[in-house]
Structure formats: C-alpha cells, structure tokens
Amino acid sequence: MFTPRHIRLGSRGSALALWQTEHVASRLRALHPDVTVETVVIQTRGDRFKDRPLPSIGGKGLFTMELEERLRQGQIDGAVHSLKDLPVDDPEGLVLGAIPARGDVADALVVRSAGETRGRSRNGLPELREGAVVGTGSRRRAAQLLARRPDLRIVDIRGNVDTRVRKTLDPAGEYDAAVLAVAGLKRLGLEARISLTLPFETMLPAPGQGALAVQCRREAKWLGFFGGIDDKETRAAVTAERAFLAELGGGCRASVGALGESGKDGADGRSSTDLRRESGLRLRGRVSAPDGSRQIDARVSGSAGKAEQLGRDLAQQVLRRGAKEIIEQITEVEIWPDENRQR
C-alpha cells in the first residue's frame, strides 16, 4: 500500500478551516505515524470578497476553486473542505478521497440577549422581539426562519465564525441574533454561545453539513491512502443528501435542506434490528421559497447501499409536489435589500 513520507494538505486560513485540516491531519497521523503532514494555507475568492452576500458573488465553489487548482497542479496532495461548500459534481481529475465521521449537523441560534430567551420558544424559535434582526448569509437559513417567523428582518452577515459571533453579541451592533452551524461553534470552543439548537422541523441543514471532505487527485495511490479515514456511514448519508441536491439542479437558487440518518425505529415498518443489519438509511428533504411562504417536505428510507438513488427518488417526490414551480420562479431573488447588505 502506498504510504508517502510527507504530504501537503491545502486549507483556507480561517480558524475553523485550520481546525478542520488539523483534525484530518491527526487522523492520518494516527494511521500512519511516520508520515509528516504540512498545512498549506490558500486564500479563496470567498475569503477575498467579504463585503458582499455570498449568493451575489457566485455561491458554490467560492471557497474551493483555488484549492482545487493547486491540487490539480500537484502543489498539494489533498484539500480539506467543509463538504457543504463543495459543488455536487467532482471537478475534472479530482475526487472525494475521504469523508471522515461527521460532526453535529444542526444549526444554532446565537442571540445577543441569550439570558432572556434561553429555554423559551415560539414556533421552534426563541421569543425574539417582533421584527428582530437576524443575521445569516444563507438563503436556506433565511427561508426557513421566515417560514416560522415572517416578521423577522433577515440581514446578511459575513465573516468567519468567530467574527459573526462577535458581531452578534456586540451590544452596539445591529443584530439581535444570528444562525450558525453547531459543528463550527463546537469546533472553535464557542458552544457556550449557543442560545438554542434549532430542531430539524424548523431548520433542516444544508446537504453535507457537519461533514468534512478530503479532495485528492483521481489516482489509486491517493484514494487508498486517504480512504483509511473514510467513514462509510457518513459517506452514505451525505451521498444521498448531495444526490437530492443534484437532482434538483444543484446550483439552483432555491433553499434546499436535506438530512440522511442511519435507519432507526422501524422505518418502513421494519425493526431497528433489521435496519442495522441491512445498513438502513432515512433521508428527509425540504425545498423552500425564499420568503418562506411555501415549503415542500418529503422523506424516503431504504438501503444505504442505494444512497444515491434514494436522493434522486426524494428529489422527484418534492418536484412532483410543487418544488419545480418554486425553483422555476426563482431567478435573481434578493433576500437582503441593498441597504441591508454587509455591515
């Protein structure tokens, strides 16, 4: 088996990206104690343009393209990403060499006056004041918030995780709250800032949320090397989620949430023992109108070995139930008016 003496992992320069890359590096060192791992920091387009909402500067690929180019050129041996940042189609010559065991998949609300709202909720959200200002750079999060609380004012918020937390908690700032991924907050030791972990009925995560991905060149030696830290259960779940997104159009501007989970408690009338035996997978998906006025939800379950087909089947369900109309009606819908852009 191919085992290099030294490898280079490409990473963005944020605290969270560096944590993620070191996590992958530590997993590789545990398997290959004699291998030295170097982190190569690479700035992406998404890192350079911090004054504009993400959808307005290109969406998927903003945080990955520069790393992928360095990988193709052989300047790095692997690129570590948050899986939800990766487009659903593999770039030419590259592949997902490893998807390690997943972290927390949920989203959380960080509230400026956390002590006043902790433990209380309204429609799955804390009792924020009428017209409260909530920061998020995600159409998915914005749409699902508005579905529960159409009175909320959704305002774009950019920056790394710690920057967004700081902006939200600033007593003189404009934000009453912000939505962030639980995994990122935990990885940076900011779990105490979570006011409420949002239930999936309120906020379904992005496809691939909470998972890391190691991209490598499509070469057997690198697939074998990185494959040692691959987690089969996580890969099945995110494969189904990403297939759901791909079948819907992948780059569409609709708000898309998806969550794959190991089969539990008698899905499709089967016992949990039966599901474990056959590696069952349950998948739920949601497509929302940008203003939250309409949501299409659906669920499927089946064998984890058919994860990609489950994702496609789920997409066809929501398309038949009206998601196609939502997607076709969305062109350049703006969630954040010009005067509400980056603060």
Short mmCIF file of C-alpha atoms in Angstrom, two decimals:
data_model
loop_
_atom_site.label_atom_id
_atom_site.label_comp_id
_atom_site.label_asym_id
_atom_site.label_seq_id
_atom_site.Cartn_x
_atom_site.Cartn_y
_atom_site.Cartn_z
CA MET A 1 0.00 0.00 0.00
CA PHE A 2 1.24 3.48 -0.90
CA THR A 3 2.35 5.48 2.15
CA PRO A 4 4.14 8.76 1.45
CA ARG A 5 6.74 10.14 3.85
CA HIS A 6 5.36 13.68 3.65
CA ILE A 7 2.04 15.12 2.47
CA ARG A 8 0.70 18.64 1.97
CA LEU A 9 -2.89 19.46 2.89
CA GLY A 10 -4.43 22.60 1.42
CA SER A 11 -6.62 24.69 3.71
CA ARG A 12 -8.27 28.05 3.90
CA GLY A 13 -6.79 30.34 6.55
CA SER A 14 -9.74 30.78 8.91
CA ALA A 15 -9.58 29.38 12.43
CA LEU A 16 -12.31 26.87 11.58
CA ALA A 17 -10.65 25.73 8.34
CA LEU A 18 -7.34 25.26 10.13
CA TRP A 19 -9.06 23.27 12.90
CA GLN A 20 -10.64 21.05 10.27
CA THR A 21 -7.35 20.49 8.46
CA GLU A 22 -5.55 19.66 11.70
CA HIS A 23 -8.36 17.22 12.55
CA VAL A 24 -7.79 15.41 9.25
CA ALA A 25 -4.02 15.55 9.77
CA SER A 26 -4.34 13.99 13.23
CA ARG A 27 -6.47 11.16 11.84
CA LEU A 28 -3.86 10.48 9.16
CA ARG A 29 -1.00 10.58 11.68
CA ALA A 30 -2.84 8.09 13.88
CA LEU A 31 -2.96 5.65 10.95
CA HIS A 32 0.50 6.48 9.60
CA PRO A 33 2.77 7.60 12.47
CA ASP A 34 5.79 8.00 10.18
CA VAL A 35 4.06 10.42 7.80
CA THR A 36 4.64 14.14 8.31
CA VAL A 37 1.77 16.44 7.38
CA GLU A 38 2.20 20.05 6.24
CA THR A 39 -0.67 22.54 6.08
CA VAL A 40 -0.59 24.88 3.07
CA VAL A 41 -2.86 27.93 3.55
CA ILE A 42 -4.60 29.10 0.37
CA GLN A 43 -6.84 32.15 0.04
CA THR A 44 -10.07 31.67 -1.91
CA ARG A 45 -12.36 34.05 -3.73
CA GLY A 46 -14.88 33.79 -0.91
CA ASP A 47 -12.19 34.94 1.53
CA ARG A 48 -11.27 37.95 -0.60
CA PHE A 49 -14.77 39.37 -1.11
CA LYS A 50 -16.03 39.84 2.44
CA ASP A 51 -18.22 42.86 1.80
CA ARG A 52 -20.93 41.21 -0.33
CA PRO A 53 -23.54 38.48 0.31
CA LEU A 54 -22.34 35.06 -0.83
CA PRO A 55 -25.14 34.44 -3.40
CA SER A 56 -24.20 37.66 -5.20
CA ILE A 57 -20.61 36.57 -5.82
CA GLY A 58 -21.17 33.07 -7.12
CA GLY A 59 -22.44 30.65 -4.49
CA LYS A 60 -20.93 27.14 -4.67
CA GLY A 61 -17.23 26.93 -5.39
CA LEU A 62 -16.36 30.25 -3.74
CA PHE A 63 -14.33 28.54 -1.04
CA THR A 64 -12.97 25.63 -3.07
CA MET A 65 -11.78 26.56 -6.57
CA GLU A 66 -8.32 27.84 -5.64
CA LEU A 67 -7.60 24.75 -3.53
CA GLU A 68 -8.74 22.52 -6.38
CA GLU A 69 -6.43 24.26 -8.84
CA ARG A 70 -3.43 23.81 -6.53
CA LEU A 71 -4.40 20.16 -6.18
CA ARG A 72 -4.55 19.63 -9.95
CA GLN A 73 -1.16 21.29 -10.33
CA GLY A 74 0.38 18.96 -7.75
CA GLN A 75 1.23 21.77 -5.33
CA ILE A 76 -0.75 20.00 -2.60
CA ASP A 77 -1.70 16.34 -2.14
CA GLY A 78 -5.11 16.82 -0.56
CA ALA A 79 -7.55 19.67 0.03
CA VAL A 80 -9.69 19.82 3.18
CA HIS A 81 -13.14 21.36 2.83
CA SER A 82 -16.40 21.72 4.66
CA LEU A 83 -18.40 19.33 2.50
CA LYS A 84 -21.38 21.67 2.22
CA ASP A 85 -19.11 24.17 0.40
CA LEU A 86 -18.33 21.71 -2.40
CA PRO A 87 -20.37 21.66 -5.62
CA VAL A 88 -22.15 18.33 -6.14
CA ASP A 89 -20.15 17.40 -9.26
CA ASP A 90 -16.50 16.36 -8.90
CA PRO A 91 -14.13 18.68 -10.79
CA GLU A 92 -12.14 17.13 -13.63
CA GLY A 93 -9.44 14.83 -12.32
CA LEU A 94 -10.42 15.18 -8.65
CA VAL A 95 -12.48 13.05 -6.29
CA LEU A 96 -13.59 12.89 -2.66
CA GLY A 97 -10.88 10.66 -1.24
CA ALA A 98 -12.25 10.67 2.30
CA ILE A 99 -15.26 11.84 4.26
CA PRO A 100 -14.42 11.36 7.96
CA ALA A 101 -17.05 10.71 10.63
CA ARG A 102 -19.49 13.60 10.73
CA GLY A 103 -19.87 16.23 13.43
CA ASP A 104 -23.10 17.82 14.66
CA VAL A 105 -25.39 18.55 11.70
CA ALA A 106 -27.75 21.07 13.31
CA ASP A 107 -27.96 24.86 13.08
CA ALA A 108 -27.99 27.07 16.16
CA LEU A 109 -29.30 30.48 17.05
CA VAL A 110 -26.87 32.82 18.78
CA VAL A 111 -28.91 35.54 20.50
CA ARG A 112 -27.43 38.78 21.77
CA SER A 113 -29.59 38.73 24.93
CA ALA A 114 -29.25 34.99 25.38
CA GLY A 115 -30.19 35.06 29.06
CA GLU A 116 -33.62 36.45 28.24
CA THR A 117 -34.53 33.80 25.67
CA ARG A 118 -32.83 30.59 26.81
CA GLY A 119 -35.34 27.77 27.19
CA ARG A 120 -38.29 29.70 25.77
CA SER A 121 -39.54 29.28 22.23
CA ARG A 122 -42.17 30.33 19.75
CA ASN A 123 -42.73 28.16 16.69
CA GLY A 124 -39.38 26.47 17.28
CA LEU A 125 -37.52 29.78 17.71
CA PRO A 126 -36.71 31.81 20.84
CA GLU A 127 -39.11 34.60 21.67
CA LEU A 128 -37.28 37.23 19.69
CA ARG A 129 -38.97 40.59 19.56
CA GLU A 130 -41.31 41.41 16.69
CA GLY A 131 -39.21 42.46 13.70
CA ALA A 132 -35.96 41.26 15.26
CA VAL A 133 -32.86 41.48 13.05
CA VAL A 134 -31.32 38.06 12.37
CA GLY A 135 -28.02 37.68 10.57
CA THR A 136 -27.32 34.94 8.03
CA GLY A 137 -25.58 34.69 4.67
CA SER A 138 -27.59 31.59 3.71
CA ARG A 139 -30.76 31.58 1.62
CA ARG A 140 -31.63 28.20 3.10
CA ARG A 141 -31.49 29.51 6.65
CA ALA A 142 -33.28 32.74 5.78
CA ALA A 143 -36.18 30.96 4.06
CA GLN A 144 -36.71 28.53 6.91
CA LEU A 145 -36.58 31.31 9.50
CA LEU A 146 -39.17 33.29 7.58
CA ALA A 147 -41.42 30.24 7.29
CA ARG A 148 -41.71 30.25 11.10
CA ARG A 149 -41.39 33.97 11.75
CA PRO A 150 -42.29 36.09 8.70
CA ASP A 151 -41.94 39.20 10.84
CA LEU A 152 -38.19 38.77 11.22
CA ARG A 153 -35.81 41.06 9.34
CA ILE A 154 -33.12 38.94 7.69
CA VAL A 155 -29.83 40.76 7.18
CA ASP A 156 -26.66 39.44 5.57
CA ILE A 157 -23.75 38.75 7.89
CA ARG A 158 -20.29 37.82 6.62
CA GLY A 159 -17.04 36.83 8.25
CA ASN A 160 -15.55 33.78 9.91
CA VAL A 161 -17.48 32.02 12.66
CA ASP A 162 -15.81 33.93 15.49
CA THR A 163 -16.35 37.22 13.63
CA ARG A 164 -20.07 36.53 13.18
CA VAL A 165 -20.43 35.61 16.85
CA ARG A 166 -18.65 38.82 17.86
CA LYS A 167 -20.87 40.94 15.60
CA THR A 168 -23.99 39.29 17.00
CA LEU A 169 -23.05 39.76 20.65
CA ASP A 170 -21.90 43.37 20.21
CA PRO A 171 -24.22 45.44 22.47
CA ALA A 172 -24.00 48.31 19.97
CA GLY A 173 -24.42 46.09 16.93
CA GLU A 174 -27.46 45.78 14.69
CA TYR A 175 -28.10 42.05 15.08
CA ASP A 176 -30.49 40.61 17.63
CA ALA A 177 -29.42 37.09 16.66
CA ALA A 178 -27.59 35.05 14.03
CA VAL A 179 -27.80 31.49 12.72
CA LEU A 180 -24.61 29.41 12.59
CA ALA A 181 -23.75 25.74 12.27
CA VAL A 182 -23.46 23.93 15.59
CA ALA A 183 -20.43 21.98 14.33
CA GLY A 184 -18.42 25.12 13.67
CA LEU A 185 -19.25 26.61 17.04
CA LYS A 186 -18.26 23.41 18.84
CA ARG A 187 -15.03 23.02 16.89
CA LEU A 188 -13.94 26.52 17.91
CA GLY A 189 -14.92 26.13 21.56
CA LEU A 190 -17.88 28.51 21.19
CA GLU A 191 -20.59 26.07 22.24
CA ALA A 192 -21.47 28.26 25.24
CA ARG A 193 -22.63 30.96 22.81
CA ILE A 194 -25.47 28.75 21.56
CA SER A 195 -28.82 30.08 22.74
CA LEU A 196 -30.88 27.38 21.04
CA THR A 197 -30.13 24.40 18.82
CA LEU A 198 -32.81 24.60 16.15
CA PRO A 199 -34.94 21.45 15.70
CA PHE A 200 -34.93 19.88 12.25
CA GLU A 201 -38.64 20.60 11.90
CA THR A 202 -37.67 24.29 11.99
CA MET A 203 -34.27 24.25 10.29
CA LEU A 204 -33.19 21.37 8.07
CA PRO A 205 -29.42 21.51 7.49
CA ALA A 206 -27.63 22.00 4.20
CA PRO A 207 -26.65 18.85 2.31
CA GLY A 208 -23.32 17.72 3.74
CA GLN A 209 -23.48 19.99 6.79
CA GLY A 210 -21.23 18.94 9.67
CA ALA A 211 -19.08 16.74 7.42
CA LEU A 212 -15.54 17.31 6.19
CA ALA A 213 -14.19 16.22 2.82
CA VAL A 214 -10.67 15.49 1.66
CA GLN A 215 -10.31 16.04 -2.07
CA CYS A 216 -7.47 14.32 -3.90
CA ARG A 217 -6.40 13.58 -7.45
CA ARG A 218 -8.18 10.66 -9.07
CA GLU A 219 -5.25 8.30 -8.58
CA ALA A 220 -5.41 4.89 -6.93
CA LYS A 221 -2.49 5.59 -4.60
CA TRP A 222 -4.13 8.68 -3.10
CA LEU A 223 -7.56 7.09 -2.93
CA GLY A 224 -6.03 4.21 -0.98
CA PHE A 225 -4.08 6.50 1.34
CA PHE A 226 -6.90 8.89 2.24
CA GLY A 227 -9.50 6.11 2.22
CA GLY A 228 -8.21 4.92 5.58
CA ILE A 229 -10.04 7.77 7.35
CA ASP A 230 -13.27 7.46 5.35
CA ASP A 231 -16.44 6.78 7.36
CA LYS A 232 -18.90 4.60 5.45
CA GLU A 233 -22.00 5.68 7.39
CA THR A 234 -21.25 9.36 6.92
CA ARG A 235 -20.45 8.87 3.23
CA ALA A 236 -23.77 7.10 2.62
CA ALA A 237 -25.74 9.87 4.35
CA VAL A 238 -24.06 12.75 2.54
CA THR A 239 -24.14 10.91 -0.80
CA ALA A 240 -27.92 10.74 -0.50
CA GLU A 241 -28.16 14.40 0.52
CA ARG A 242 -25.97 15.59 -2.35
CA ALA A 243 -27.81 13.40 -4.85
CA PHE A 244 -31.04 15.08 -3.71
CA LEU A 245 -29.48 18.49 -4.34
CA ALA A 246 -28.04 17.43 -7.69
CA GLU A 247 -31.35 16.05 -8.96
CA LEU A 248 -33.00 19.37 -8.10
CA GLY A 249 -30.46 21.22 -10.19
CA GLY A 250 -27.54 21.58 -7.78
CA GLY A 251 -26.85 25.25 -8.38
CA CYS A 252 -30.47 26.38 -8.22
CA ARG A 253 -31.24 29.38 -6.06
CA ALA A 254 -33.96 27.63 -4.08
CA SER A 255 -33.43 26.98 -0.41
CA VAL A 256 -32.60 23.27 -0.12
CA GLY A 257 -32.19 21.33 3.11
CA ALA A 258 -31.51 17.62 3.47
CA LEU A 259 -30.57 15.15 6.17
CA GLY A 260 -29.62 11.49 5.90
CA GLU A 261 -29.56 9.36 9.04
CA SER A 262 -28.94 5.72 9.83
CA GLY A 263 -32.21 3.79 9.89
CA LYS A 264 -33.96 3.80 13.26
CA ASP A 265 -37.09 2.65 14.98
CA GLY A 266 -38.97 0.78 12.34
CA ALA A 267 -38.78 2.95 9.23
CA ASP A 268 -40.99 1.44 6.54
CA GLY A 269 -42.42 -0.89 9.20
CA ARG A 270 -39.14 -2.68 9.83
CA SER A 271 -37.48 -3.11 13.19
CA SER A 272 -34.36 -1.17 14.12
CA THR A 273 -32.51 -4.51 14.24
CA ASP A 274 -33.45 -5.26 10.64
CA LEU A 275 -32.39 -1.78 9.55
CA ARG A 276 -28.99 -2.08 11.22
CA ARG A 277 -28.49 -5.46 9.59
CA GLU A 278 -29.08 -4.03 6.14
CA SER A 279 -27.48 -0.63 6.80
CA GLY A 280 -30.71 1.32 6.52
CA LEU A 281 -30.78 4.98 5.65
CA ARG A 282 -33.52 7.53 6.22
CA LEU A 283 -33.50 10.73 4.20
CA ARG A 284 -35.58 13.85 4.54
CA GLY A 285 -35.51 16.86 2.25
CA ARG A 286 -37.03 20.34 2.01
CA VAL A 287 -37.33 22.99 -0.66
CA SER A 288 -38.46 26.46 0.43
CA ALA A 289 -39.48 29.64 -1.32
CA PRO A 290 -37.02 32.45 -0.49
CA ASP A 291 -39.60 34.34 1.56
CA GLY A 292 -40.65 31.23 3.47
CA SER A 293 -44.19 31.40 2.10
CA ARG A 294 -44.07 27.81 0.88
CA GLN A 295 -42.17 24.68 1.87
CA ILE A 296 -42.17 21.22 0.29
CA ASP A 297 -41.07 18.39 2.59
CA ALA A 298 -40.64 14.69 1.87
CA ARG A 299 -38.98 11.58 3.29
CA VAL A 300 -37.72 8.25 1.97
CA SER A 301 -35.91 5.31 3.50
CA GLY A 302 -34.05 2.31 2.16
CA SER A 303 -30.68 0.64 1.94
CA ALA A 304 -27.55 2.74 2.48
CA GLY A 305 -26.07 0.87 -0.47
CA LYS A 306 -28.53 2.74 -2.69
CA ALA A 307 -27.91 6.16 -1.16
CA GLU A 308 -27.58 7.99 -4.46
CA GLN A 309 -30.83 6.53 -5.79
CA LEU A 310 -32.61 7.45 -2.54
CA GLY A 311 -31.53 11.05 -3.03
CA ARG A 312 -32.80 11.10 -6.61
CA ASP A 313 -36.09 9.48 -5.57
CA LEU A 314 -36.61 12.07 -2.84
CA ALA A 315 -35.94 14.90 -5.29
CA GLN A 316 -38.53 13.53 -7.69
CA GLN A 317 -41.05 13.45 -4.84
CA VAL A 318 -40.63 17.12 -3.96
CA LEU A 319 -40.57 18.11 -7.64
CA ARG A 320 -43.91 16.38 -8.21
CA ARG A 321 -45.35 18.10 -5.15
CA GLY A 322 -44.55 21.63 -6.32
CA ALA A 323 -40.83 22.20 -5.78
CA LYS A 324 -40.36 22.53 -9.54
CA GLU A 325 -42.57 25.62 -9.55
CA ILE A 326 -40.59 27.18 -6.70
CA ILE A 327 -37.29 26.57 -8.47
CA GLU A 328 -38.51 27.81 -11.86
CA GLN A 329 -39.83 31.04 -10.34
CA ILE A 330 -36.53 31.91 -8.69
CA THR A 331 -34.12 33.93 -10.83
CA GLU A 332 -32.20 36.67 -9.08
CA VAL A 333 -34.35 36.92 -5.97
CA GLU A 334 -32.71 39.11 -3.35
CA ILE A 335 -33.32 38.28 0.29
CA TRP A 336 -31.29 41.19 1.55
CA PRO A 337 -32.13 44.66 0.09
CA ASP A 338 -29.13 46.81 -0.81
CA GLU A 339 -29.43 48.88 2.35
CA ASN A 340 -29.30 45.69 4.45
CA ARG A 341 -26.14 44.24 2.94
CA GLN A 342 -22.92 43.53 4.83
CA ARG A 343 -22.44 45.56 7.98
#
